Short mmCIF file of C-alpha atoms in Angstrom, two decimals:
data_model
loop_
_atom_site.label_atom_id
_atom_site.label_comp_id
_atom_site.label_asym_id
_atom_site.label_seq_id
_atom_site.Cartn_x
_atom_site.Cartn_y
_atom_site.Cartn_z
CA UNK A 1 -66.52 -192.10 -107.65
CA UNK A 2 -63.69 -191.15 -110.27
CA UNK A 3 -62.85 -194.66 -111.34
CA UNK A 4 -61.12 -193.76 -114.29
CA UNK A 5 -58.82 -192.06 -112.00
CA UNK A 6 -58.86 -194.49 -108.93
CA UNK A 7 -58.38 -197.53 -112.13
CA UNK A 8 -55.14 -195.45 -113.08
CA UNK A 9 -53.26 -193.86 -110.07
CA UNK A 10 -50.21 -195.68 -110.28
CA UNK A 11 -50.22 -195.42 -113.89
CA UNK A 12 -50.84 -191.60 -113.74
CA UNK A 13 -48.67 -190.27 -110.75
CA UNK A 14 -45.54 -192.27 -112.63
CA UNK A 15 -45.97 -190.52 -115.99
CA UNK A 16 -46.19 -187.00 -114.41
CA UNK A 17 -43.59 -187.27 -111.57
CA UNK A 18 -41.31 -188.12 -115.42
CA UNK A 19 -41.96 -184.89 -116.32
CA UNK A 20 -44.60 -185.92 -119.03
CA UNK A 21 -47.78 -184.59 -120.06
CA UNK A 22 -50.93 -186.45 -119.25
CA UNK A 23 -55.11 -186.01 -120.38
CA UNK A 24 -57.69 -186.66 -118.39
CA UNK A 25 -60.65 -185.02 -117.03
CA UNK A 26 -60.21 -182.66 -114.56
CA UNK A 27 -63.18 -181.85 -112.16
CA UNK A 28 -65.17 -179.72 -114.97
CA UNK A 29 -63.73 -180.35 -118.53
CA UNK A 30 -60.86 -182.38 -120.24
CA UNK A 31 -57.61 -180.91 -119.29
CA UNK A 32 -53.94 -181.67 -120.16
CA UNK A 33 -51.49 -182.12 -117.23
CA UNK A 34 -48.24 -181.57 -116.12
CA UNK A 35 -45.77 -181.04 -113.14
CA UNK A 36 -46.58 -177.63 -111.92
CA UNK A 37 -43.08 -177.06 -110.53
CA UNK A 38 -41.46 -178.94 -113.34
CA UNK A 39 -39.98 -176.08 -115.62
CA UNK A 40 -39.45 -178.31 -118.57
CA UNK A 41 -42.39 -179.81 -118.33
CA UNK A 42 -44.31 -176.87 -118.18
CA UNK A 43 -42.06 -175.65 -121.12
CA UNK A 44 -43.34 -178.93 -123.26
CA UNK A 45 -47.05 -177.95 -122.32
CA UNK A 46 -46.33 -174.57 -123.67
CA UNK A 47 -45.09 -176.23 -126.82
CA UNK A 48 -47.40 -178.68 -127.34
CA UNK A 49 -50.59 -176.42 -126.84
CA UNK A 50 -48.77 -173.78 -128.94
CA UNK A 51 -49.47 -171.51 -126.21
CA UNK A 52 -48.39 -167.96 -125.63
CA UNK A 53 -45.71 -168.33 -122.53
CA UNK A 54 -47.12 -164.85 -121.34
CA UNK A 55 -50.54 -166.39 -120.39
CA UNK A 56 -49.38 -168.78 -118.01
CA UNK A 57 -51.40 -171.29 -116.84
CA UNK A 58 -54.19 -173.02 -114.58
CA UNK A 59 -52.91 -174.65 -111.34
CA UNK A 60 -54.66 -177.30 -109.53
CA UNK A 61 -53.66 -177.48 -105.83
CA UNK A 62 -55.01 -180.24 -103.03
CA UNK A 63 -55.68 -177.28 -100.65
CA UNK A 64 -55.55 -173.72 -99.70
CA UNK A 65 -53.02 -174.79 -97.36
CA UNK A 66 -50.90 -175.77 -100.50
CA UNK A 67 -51.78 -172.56 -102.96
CA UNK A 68 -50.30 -170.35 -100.07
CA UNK A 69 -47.57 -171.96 -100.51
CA UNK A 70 -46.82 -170.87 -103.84
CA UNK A 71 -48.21 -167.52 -103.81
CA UNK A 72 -48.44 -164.78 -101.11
CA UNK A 73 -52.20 -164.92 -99.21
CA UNK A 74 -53.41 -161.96 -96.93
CA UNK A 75 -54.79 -163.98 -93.76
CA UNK A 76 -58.08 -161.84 -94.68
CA UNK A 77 -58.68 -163.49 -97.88
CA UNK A 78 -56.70 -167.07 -96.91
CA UNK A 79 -59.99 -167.16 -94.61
CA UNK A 80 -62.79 -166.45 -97.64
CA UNK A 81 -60.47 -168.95 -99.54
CA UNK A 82 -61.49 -171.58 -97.07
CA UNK A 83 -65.17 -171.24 -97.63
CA UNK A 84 -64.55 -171.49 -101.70
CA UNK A 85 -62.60 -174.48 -101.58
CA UNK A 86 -63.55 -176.05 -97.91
CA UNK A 87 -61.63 -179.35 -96.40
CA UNK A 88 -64.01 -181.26 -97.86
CA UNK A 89 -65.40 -181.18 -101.18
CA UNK A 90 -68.86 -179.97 -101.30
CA UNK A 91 -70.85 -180.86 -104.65
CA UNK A 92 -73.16 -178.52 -103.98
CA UNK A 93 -70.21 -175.77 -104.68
CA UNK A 94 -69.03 -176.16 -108.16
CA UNK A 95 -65.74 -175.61 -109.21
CA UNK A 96 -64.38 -172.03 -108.85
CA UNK A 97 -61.18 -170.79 -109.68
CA UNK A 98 -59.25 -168.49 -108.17
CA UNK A 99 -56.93 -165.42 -109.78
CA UNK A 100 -54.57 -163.58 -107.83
CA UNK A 101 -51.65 -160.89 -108.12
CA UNK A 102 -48.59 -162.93 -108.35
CA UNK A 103 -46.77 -161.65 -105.23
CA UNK A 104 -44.49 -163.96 -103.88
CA UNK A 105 -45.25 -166.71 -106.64
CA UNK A 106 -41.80 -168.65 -107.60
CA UNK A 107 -42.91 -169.94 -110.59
CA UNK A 108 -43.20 -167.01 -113.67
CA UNK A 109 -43.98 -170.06 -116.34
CA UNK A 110 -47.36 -170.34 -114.43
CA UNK A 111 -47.95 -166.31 -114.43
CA UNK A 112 -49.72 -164.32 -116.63
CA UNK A 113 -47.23 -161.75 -117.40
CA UNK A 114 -50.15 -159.82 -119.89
CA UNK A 115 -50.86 -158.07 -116.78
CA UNK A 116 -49.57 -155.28 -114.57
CA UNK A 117 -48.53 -156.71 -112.02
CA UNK A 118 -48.62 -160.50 -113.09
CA UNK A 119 -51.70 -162.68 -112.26
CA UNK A 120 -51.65 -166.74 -111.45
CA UNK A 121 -54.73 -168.38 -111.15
CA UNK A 122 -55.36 -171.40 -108.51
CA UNK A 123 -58.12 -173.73 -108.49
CA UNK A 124 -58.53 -176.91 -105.35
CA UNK A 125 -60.84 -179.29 -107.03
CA UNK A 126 -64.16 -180.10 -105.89
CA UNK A 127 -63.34 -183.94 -106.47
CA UNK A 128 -61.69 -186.41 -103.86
CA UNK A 129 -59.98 -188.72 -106.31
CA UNK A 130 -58.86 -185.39 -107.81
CA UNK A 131 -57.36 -183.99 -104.81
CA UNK A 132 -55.77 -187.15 -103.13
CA UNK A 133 -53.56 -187.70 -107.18
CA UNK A 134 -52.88 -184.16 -106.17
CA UNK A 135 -51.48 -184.70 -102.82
CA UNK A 136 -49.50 -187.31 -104.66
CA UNK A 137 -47.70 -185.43 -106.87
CA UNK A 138 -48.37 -181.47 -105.95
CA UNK A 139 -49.09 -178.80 -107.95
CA UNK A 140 -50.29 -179.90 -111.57
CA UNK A 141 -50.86 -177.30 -114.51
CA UNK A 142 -54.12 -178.11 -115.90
CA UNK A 143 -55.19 -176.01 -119.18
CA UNK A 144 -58.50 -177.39 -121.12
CA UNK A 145 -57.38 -180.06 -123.62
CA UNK A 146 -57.55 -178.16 -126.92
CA UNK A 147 -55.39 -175.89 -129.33
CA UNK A 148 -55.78 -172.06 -129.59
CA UNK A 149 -58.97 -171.15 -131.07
CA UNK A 150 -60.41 -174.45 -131.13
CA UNK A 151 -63.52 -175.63 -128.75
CA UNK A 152 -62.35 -177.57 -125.82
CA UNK A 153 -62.13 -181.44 -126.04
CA UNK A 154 -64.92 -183.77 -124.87
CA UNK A 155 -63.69 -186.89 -125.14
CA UNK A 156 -60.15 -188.60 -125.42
CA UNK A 157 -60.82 -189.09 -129.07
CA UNK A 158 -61.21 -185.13 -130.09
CA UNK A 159 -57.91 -184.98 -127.40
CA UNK A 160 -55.82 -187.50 -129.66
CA UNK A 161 -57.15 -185.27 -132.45
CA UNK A 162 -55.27 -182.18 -131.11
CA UNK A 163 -51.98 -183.58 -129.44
CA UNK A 164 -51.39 -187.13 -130.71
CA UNK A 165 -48.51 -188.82 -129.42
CA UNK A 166 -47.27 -185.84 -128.38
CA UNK A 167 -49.21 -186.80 -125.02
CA UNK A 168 -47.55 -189.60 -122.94
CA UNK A 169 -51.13 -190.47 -121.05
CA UNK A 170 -54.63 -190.57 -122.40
CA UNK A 171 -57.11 -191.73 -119.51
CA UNK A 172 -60.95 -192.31 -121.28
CA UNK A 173 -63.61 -190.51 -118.14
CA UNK A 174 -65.96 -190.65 -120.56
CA UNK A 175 -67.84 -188.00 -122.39
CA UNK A 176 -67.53 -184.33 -120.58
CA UNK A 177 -69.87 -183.01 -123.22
CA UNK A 178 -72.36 -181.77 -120.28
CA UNK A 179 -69.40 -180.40 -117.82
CA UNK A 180 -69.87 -176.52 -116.94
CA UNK A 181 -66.34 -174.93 -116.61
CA UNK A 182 -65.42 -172.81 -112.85
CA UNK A 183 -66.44 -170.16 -111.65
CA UNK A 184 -64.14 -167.71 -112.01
CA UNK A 185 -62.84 -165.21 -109.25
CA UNK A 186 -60.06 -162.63 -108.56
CA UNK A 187 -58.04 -160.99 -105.23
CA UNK A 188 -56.34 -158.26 -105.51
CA UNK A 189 -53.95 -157.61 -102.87
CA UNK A 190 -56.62 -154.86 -101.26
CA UNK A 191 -58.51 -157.72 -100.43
CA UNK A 192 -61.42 -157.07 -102.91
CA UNK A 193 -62.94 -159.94 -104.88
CA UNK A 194 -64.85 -159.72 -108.59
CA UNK A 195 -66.47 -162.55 -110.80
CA UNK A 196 -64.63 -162.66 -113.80
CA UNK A 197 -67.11 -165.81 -115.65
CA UNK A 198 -69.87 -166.72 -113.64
CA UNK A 199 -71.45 -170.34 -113.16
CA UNK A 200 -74.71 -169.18 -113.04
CA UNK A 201 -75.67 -169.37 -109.55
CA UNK A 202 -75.37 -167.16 -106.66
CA UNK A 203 -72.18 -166.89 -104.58
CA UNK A 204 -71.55 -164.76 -101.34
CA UNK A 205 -68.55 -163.12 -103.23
CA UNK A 206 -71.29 -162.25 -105.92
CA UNK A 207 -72.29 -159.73 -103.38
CA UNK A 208 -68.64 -157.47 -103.08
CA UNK A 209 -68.13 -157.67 -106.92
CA UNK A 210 -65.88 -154.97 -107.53
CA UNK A 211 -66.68 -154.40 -111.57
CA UNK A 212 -63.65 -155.21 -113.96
CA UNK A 213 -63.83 -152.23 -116.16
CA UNK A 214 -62.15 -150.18 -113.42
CA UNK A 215 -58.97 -152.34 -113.47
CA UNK A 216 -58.38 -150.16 -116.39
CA UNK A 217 -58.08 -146.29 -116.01
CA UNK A 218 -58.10 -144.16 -119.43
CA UNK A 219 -54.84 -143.61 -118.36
CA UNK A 220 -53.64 -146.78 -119.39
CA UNK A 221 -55.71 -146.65 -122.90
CA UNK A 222 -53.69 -143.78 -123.79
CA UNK A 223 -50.29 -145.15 -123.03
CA UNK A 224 -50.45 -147.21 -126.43
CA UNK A 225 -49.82 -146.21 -129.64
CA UNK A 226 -52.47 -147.52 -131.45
CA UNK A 227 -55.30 -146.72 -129.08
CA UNK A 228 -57.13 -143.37 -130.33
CA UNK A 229 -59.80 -141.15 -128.71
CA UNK A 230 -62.17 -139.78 -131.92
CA UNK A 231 -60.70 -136.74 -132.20
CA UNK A 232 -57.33 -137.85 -132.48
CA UNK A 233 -58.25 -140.67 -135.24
CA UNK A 234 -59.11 -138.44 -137.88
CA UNK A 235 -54.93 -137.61 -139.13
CA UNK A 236 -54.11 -141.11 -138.45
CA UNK A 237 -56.86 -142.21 -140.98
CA UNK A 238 -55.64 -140.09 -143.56
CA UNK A 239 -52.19 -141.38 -142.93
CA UNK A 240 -53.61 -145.67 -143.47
CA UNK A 241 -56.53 -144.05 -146.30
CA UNK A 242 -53.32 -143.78 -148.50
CA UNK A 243 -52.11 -146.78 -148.36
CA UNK A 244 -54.99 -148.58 -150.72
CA UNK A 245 -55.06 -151.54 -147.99
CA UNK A 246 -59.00 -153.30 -147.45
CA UNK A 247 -60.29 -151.55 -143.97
CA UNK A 248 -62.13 -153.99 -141.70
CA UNK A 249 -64.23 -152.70 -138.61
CA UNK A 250 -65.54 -154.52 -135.96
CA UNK A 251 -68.35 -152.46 -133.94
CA UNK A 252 -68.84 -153.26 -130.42
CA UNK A 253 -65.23 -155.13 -130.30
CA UNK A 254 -65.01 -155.10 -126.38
CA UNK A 255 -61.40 -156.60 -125.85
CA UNK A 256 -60.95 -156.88 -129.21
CA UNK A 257 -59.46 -160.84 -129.01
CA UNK A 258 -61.54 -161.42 -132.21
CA UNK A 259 -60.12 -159.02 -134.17
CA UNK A 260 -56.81 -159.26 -133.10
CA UNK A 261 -56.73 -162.45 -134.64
CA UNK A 262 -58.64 -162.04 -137.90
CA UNK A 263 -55.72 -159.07 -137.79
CA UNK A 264 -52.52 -161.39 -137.24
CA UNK A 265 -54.01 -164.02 -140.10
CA UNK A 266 -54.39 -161.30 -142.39
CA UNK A 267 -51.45 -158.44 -142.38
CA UNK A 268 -52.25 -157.15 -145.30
CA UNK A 269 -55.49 -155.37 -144.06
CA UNK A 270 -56.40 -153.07 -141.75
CA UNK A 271 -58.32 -153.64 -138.89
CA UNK A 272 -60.52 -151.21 -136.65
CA UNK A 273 -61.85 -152.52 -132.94
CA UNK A 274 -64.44 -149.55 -132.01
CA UNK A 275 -65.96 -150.04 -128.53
CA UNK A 276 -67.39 -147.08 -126.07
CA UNK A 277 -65.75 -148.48 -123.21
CA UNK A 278 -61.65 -147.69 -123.21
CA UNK A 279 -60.87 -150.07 -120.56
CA UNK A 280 -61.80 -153.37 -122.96
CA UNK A 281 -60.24 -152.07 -125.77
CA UNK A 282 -56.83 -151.46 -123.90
CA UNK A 283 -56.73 -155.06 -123.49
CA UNK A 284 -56.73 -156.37 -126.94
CA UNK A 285 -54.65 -153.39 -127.55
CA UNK A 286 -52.01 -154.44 -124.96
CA UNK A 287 -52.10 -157.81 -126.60
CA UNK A 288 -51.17 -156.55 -129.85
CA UNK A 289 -48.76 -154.50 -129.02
CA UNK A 290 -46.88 -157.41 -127.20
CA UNK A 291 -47.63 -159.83 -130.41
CA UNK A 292 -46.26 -157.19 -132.71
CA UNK A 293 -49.05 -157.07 -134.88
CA UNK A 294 -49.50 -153.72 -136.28
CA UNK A 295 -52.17 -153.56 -138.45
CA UNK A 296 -54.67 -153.33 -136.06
CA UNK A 297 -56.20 -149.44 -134.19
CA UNK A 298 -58.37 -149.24 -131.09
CA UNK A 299 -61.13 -146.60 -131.61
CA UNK A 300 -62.65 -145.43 -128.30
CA UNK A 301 -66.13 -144.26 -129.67
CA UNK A 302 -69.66 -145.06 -129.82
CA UNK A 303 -71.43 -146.77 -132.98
CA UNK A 304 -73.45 -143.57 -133.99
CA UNK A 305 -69.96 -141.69 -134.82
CA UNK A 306 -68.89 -144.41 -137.38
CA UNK A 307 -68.86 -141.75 -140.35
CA UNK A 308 -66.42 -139.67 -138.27
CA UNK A 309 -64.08 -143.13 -137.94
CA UNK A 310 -64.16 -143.93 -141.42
CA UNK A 311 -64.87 -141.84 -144.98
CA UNK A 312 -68.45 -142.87 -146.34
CA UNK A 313 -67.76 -145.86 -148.81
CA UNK A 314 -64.65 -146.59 -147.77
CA UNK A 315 -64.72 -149.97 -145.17
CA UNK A 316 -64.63 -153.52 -147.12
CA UNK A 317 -66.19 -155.33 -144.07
CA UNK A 318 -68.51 -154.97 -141.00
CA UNK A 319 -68.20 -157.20 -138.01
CA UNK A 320 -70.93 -157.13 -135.22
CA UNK A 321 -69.85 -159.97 -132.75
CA UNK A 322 -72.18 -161.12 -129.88
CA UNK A 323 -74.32 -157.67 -129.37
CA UNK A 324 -75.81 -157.29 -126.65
CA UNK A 325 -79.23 -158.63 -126.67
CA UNK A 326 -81.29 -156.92 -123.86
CA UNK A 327 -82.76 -153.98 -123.59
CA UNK A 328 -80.64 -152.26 -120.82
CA UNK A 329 -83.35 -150.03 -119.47
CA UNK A 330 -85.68 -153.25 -118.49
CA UNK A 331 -83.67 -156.43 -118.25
CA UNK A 332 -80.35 -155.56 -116.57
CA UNK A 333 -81.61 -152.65 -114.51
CA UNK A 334 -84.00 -154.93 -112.93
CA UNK A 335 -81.28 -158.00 -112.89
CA UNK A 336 -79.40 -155.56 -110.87
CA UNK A 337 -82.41 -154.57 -108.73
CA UNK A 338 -82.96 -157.87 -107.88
CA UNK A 339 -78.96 -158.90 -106.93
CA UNK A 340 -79.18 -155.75 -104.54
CA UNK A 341 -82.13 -156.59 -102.86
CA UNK A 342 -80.53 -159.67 -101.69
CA UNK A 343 -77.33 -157.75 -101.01
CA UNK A 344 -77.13 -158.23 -97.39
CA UNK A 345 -78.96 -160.56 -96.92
CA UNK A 346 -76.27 -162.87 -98.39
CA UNK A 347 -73.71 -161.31 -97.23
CA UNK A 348 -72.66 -163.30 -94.68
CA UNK A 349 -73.02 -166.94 -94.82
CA UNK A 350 -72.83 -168.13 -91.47
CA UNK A 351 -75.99 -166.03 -90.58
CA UNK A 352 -79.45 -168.54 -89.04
CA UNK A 353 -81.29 -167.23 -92.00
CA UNK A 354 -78.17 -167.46 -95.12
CA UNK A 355 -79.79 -170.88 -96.25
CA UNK A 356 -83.46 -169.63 -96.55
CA UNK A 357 -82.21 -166.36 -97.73
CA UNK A 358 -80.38 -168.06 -100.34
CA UNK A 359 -83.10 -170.43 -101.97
CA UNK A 360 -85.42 -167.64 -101.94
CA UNK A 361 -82.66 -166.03 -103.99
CA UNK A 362 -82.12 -168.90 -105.98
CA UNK A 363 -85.95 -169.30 -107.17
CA UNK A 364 -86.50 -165.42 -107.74
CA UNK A 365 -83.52 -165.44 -110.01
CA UNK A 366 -84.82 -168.43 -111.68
CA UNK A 367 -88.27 -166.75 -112.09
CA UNK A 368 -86.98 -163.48 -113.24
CA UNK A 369 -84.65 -165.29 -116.19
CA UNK A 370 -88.00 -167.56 -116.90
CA UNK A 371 -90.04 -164.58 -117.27
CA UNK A 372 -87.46 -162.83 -119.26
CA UNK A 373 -86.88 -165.35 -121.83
CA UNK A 374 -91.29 -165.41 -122.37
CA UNK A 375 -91.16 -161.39 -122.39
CA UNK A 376 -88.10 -161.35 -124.83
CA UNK A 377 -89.88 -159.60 -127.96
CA UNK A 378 -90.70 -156.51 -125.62
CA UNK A 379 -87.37 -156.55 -124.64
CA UNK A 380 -86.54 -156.65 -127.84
CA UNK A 381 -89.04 -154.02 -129.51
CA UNK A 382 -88.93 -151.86 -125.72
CA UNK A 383 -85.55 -149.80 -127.51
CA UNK A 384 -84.96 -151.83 -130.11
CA UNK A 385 -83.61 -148.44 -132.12
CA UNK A 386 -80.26 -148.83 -129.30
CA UNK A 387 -79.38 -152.61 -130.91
CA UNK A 388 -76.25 -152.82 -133.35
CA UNK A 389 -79.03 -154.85 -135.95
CA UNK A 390 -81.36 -152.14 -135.61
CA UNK A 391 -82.51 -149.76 -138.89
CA UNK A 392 -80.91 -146.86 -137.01
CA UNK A 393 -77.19 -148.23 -136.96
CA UNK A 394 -77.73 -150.72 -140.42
CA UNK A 395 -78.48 -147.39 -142.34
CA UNK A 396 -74.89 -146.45 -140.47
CA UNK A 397 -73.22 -149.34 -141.58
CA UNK A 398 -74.58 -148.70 -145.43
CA UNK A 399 -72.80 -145.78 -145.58
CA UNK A 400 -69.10 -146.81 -144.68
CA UNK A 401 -69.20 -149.73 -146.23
CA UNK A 402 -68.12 -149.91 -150.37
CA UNK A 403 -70.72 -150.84 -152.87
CA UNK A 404 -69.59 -154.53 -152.54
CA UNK A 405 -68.77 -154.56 -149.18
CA UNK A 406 -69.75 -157.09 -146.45
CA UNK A 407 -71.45 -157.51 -143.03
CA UNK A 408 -71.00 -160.21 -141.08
CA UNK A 409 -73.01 -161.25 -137.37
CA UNK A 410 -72.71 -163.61 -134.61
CA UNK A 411 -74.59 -164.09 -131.98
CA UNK A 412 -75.64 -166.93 -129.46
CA UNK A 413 -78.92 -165.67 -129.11
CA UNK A 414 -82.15 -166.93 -131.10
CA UNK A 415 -84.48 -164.52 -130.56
CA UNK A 416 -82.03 -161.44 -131.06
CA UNK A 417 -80.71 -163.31 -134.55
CA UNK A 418 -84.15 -163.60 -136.05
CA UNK A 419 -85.46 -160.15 -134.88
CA UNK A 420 -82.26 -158.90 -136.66
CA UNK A 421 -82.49 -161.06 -139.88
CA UNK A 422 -86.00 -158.88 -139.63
CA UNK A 423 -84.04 -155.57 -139.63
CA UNK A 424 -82.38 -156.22 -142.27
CA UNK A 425 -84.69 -157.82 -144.66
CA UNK A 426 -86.45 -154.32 -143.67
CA UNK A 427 -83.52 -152.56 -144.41
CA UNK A 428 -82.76 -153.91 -148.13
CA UNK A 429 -79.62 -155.87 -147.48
CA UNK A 430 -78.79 -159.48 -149.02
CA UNK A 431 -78.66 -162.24 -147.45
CA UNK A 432 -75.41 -164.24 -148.49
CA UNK A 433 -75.49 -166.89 -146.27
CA UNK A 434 -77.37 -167.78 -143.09
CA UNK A 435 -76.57 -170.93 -140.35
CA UNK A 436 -77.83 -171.33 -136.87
CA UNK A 437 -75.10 -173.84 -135.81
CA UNK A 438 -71.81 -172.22 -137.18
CA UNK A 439 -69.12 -174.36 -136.07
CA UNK A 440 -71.10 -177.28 -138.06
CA UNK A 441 -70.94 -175.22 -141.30
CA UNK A 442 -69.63 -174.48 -144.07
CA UNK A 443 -69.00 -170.70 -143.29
CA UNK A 444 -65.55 -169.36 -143.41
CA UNK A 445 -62.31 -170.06 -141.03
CA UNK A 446 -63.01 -166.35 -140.31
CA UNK A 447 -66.16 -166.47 -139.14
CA UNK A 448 -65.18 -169.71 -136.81
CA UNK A 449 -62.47 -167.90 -134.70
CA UNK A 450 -63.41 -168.05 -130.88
CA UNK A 451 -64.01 -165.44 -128.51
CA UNK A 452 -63.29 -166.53 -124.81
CA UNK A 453 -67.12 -165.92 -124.57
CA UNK A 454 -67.28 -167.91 -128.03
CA UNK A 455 -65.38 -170.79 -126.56
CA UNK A 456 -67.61 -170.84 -123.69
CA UNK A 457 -70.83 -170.79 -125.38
CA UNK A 458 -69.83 -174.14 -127.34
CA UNK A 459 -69.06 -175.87 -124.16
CA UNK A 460 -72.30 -175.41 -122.60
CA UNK A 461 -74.06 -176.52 -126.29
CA UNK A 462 -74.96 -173.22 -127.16
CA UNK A 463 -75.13 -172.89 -130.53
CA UNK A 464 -73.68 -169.96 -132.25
CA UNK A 465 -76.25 -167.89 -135.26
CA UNK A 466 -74.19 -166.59 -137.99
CA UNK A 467 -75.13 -164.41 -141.09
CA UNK A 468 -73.89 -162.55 -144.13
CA UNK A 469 -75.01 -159.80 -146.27
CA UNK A 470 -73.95 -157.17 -148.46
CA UNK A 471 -76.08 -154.16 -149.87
CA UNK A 472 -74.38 -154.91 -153.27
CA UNK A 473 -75.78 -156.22 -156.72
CA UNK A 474 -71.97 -157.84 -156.95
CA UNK A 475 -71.17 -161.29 -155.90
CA UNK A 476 -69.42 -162.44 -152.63
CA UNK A 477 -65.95 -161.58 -154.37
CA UNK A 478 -64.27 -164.64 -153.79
CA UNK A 479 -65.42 -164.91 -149.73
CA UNK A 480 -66.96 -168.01 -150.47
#
């Protein structure tokens, strides 16, 4: 029973049918509402989350029945739609959210106009109280109630924190301090389906995952200006080298969100996303291009070729954000192994044995993540020489760097940030500073700029491991 919504019905549909904005919790997080189809109000939520108008926004629909109204549905995938978000909530479902291309959609406020062609992203709450306010008033815009780069709120009293009176409704549900946020999905308009964030548990659309890298063709990469292959980086380089300005890397950038940012805050530095996959870096790439910053390159290129990105002694800072902790030949070949095994098996859910199937599923899955976390070290040590953090890539990162340059490394994982403060006590580098719970330090504003990921990780209570060390006999030259 939502009471704090049931308590405050009246009181709620009257603010938002004004056009005003209104937080609450939605059916996963704190959210902060407004008249989907009311263009000034969706204008004022823009304004008041200082939000880029390209992104668009989350919409929160009573039924599939309503969604197709506002966005073109192949009868194929209006079908799968109905087992996501069935008639009647089902609590055993979660909350999933749905993206699709925008075809047909009325709205371009709600669209996310980053993309080619335009994506809008749908979501029919897994909550009664939820979906009979949204019968009331129809389509509501329901972002997470928090400012750009700062951690979702949990409570109404971080919300008044971050909006004030600029909100016309706070209603208190309590603390959402425990709430996991949707699934995550996307349609194309071929009909094919890929998880885009995960919950966490198995889904039949888990099992006709189409993978998101090949949304982006190399194609694309090379289309802007300051994306570079290796072997085209080398006169551009010379070109920046002469302008005296501090060069920052960032090795195994993927989309590159972080660095974009650390890159619009600072324009008097250069920044350098390296990644070996194009199709991530042409995102954060795209981004920039559209925000104008310019001080920013995308390097498409693996770690080991870092002396060919940069002259030896010549970077002032290293980032390595969120590595990836397993060892790819053991844990995620046999992840995979497992997820195909049950591949049709779970393919159809209205098969006599789906149910069975699926908590079998369910407790190998279980077992196999159990038994991975207790086997971690030989993932760790099994090619421990392929890990950013190992001695084979912190040698690397000695050379680029200047005599009193910096590293700097995040992570979310324990096990991975103490066999790395290992590597490079091993290695001869000092330790500057060292916290296991970042966003409750004192480290930098830097260091405390959210990745999507980032963002994610805080809301489930993950805390993030930060470090920082130079190979110099200098001081911290004025970081600190």
């Amino acid at each position: 029973m939502r009471k704090d919504i049931e308590d405050n019905f009246d009181k709620i549909v009257t603010e938002l049918t004004a056009g005003n904005l209104v937080v609450m919790k939605s059916d996963t997080i704190y959210g902060i509402f407004a008249l989907a189809l009311d263009q000034t109000a969706v204008k004022k939520l823009h304004t008041i989350r200082r939000h880029n108008q390209k992104e668009g926004f989350l919409v929160l629909a009573d039924s599939v029945e309503s969604v197709a109204r506002l966005v073109e549905i192949q009868p194929e995938v209006l079908a799968r739609l109905k087992n996501i978000w069935p008639s009647r909530p089902d609590p055993d479902l979660g909350a999933t959210s749905v993206i699709f291309q925008a075809v047909g959609a009325n709205e371009n406020l709600l669209t996310d106009t980053r993309w080619d062609p335009p994506e809008i992203c749908f979501r029919v709450p897994n909550d009664n109280a939820l979906r009979d306010l949204l019968h009331k008033t129809g389509p509501l815009c329901a972002p997470s109630a928090n400012l750009p780069g700062q951690p979702p709120a949990q409570n109404i009293t971080e919300a008044r924190k971050y909006f004030g009176d600029a909100v016309d409704l706070y209603i208190d549900g309590g603390n959402a301090a425990t709430a996991t946020p949707s699934r995550m999905v996307k349609f194309r308009t071929d009909g094919t389906v890929e998880t885009v964030r995960s919950d966490g548990r198995p889904h039949p659309e888990d099992f006709v995952i189409t993978r998101r890298r090949k949304q982006f063709r190399f194609a694309n990469f090379d289309a802007y200006e300051n994306c570079f292959r290796l072997d085209e980086w080398a006169e551009k380089y010379q070109e920046l080298l002469s302008s005296d300005k501090e060069i920052v890397l960032e090795i195994g950038a993927g989309s590159g969100e972080f660095l974009v940012e650390l890159a619009k805050r600072n324009p008097d530095k250069i920044y350098l996303a390296i990644d070996r996959k194009s199709d991530r870096l042409y995102r954060g790439a795209r981004r920039a291009m559209e925000e104008g910053i310019t001080n920013i390159f995308f390097i498409f290129t693996t770690a080991d070729k870092l002396k060919n990105v940069v002259p030896v002694g010549s970077a002032s800072e290293v980032w390595l954000t969120f590595p990836d902790p397993f060892a790819r030949e053991i844990y995620q070949s046999k992840r995979a192994e497992l997820s195909k095994f049950y591949h049709d098996l779970l393919r159809f859910p209205d098969d006599k044995d789906y149910a069975k199937n699926l908590k079998i599923y369910e407790k190998d899955l279980r077992d196999f993540d159990t038994e991975s976390t207790k086997n971690f070290d030989k993932y760790l040590s099994s090619d421990g020489g392929k890990r950013l953090t190992s001695s084979r890539f912190l040698d690397q990162y000695k050379e680029v760097l200047k005599p009193d340059g910096e590293l700097f490394f995040k992570t979310d994982n324990a096990p991975l940030f103490d066999w790395s403060l290992e590597q490079f006590a091993r290695d001869g580098w000092k330790n500057k500073f060292v916290t296991r719970d970042l966003h409750n330090s004192d480290a930098p504003d830097e260091a405390k700029v959210m990745t999507s990921y980032e963002e994610r990780f805080t809301r489930e209570k993950l805390s993030i491991k930060y470090a920082e060390f130079t190979n110099a006999k200098k001081g911290h030259h004025g970081k600190k």
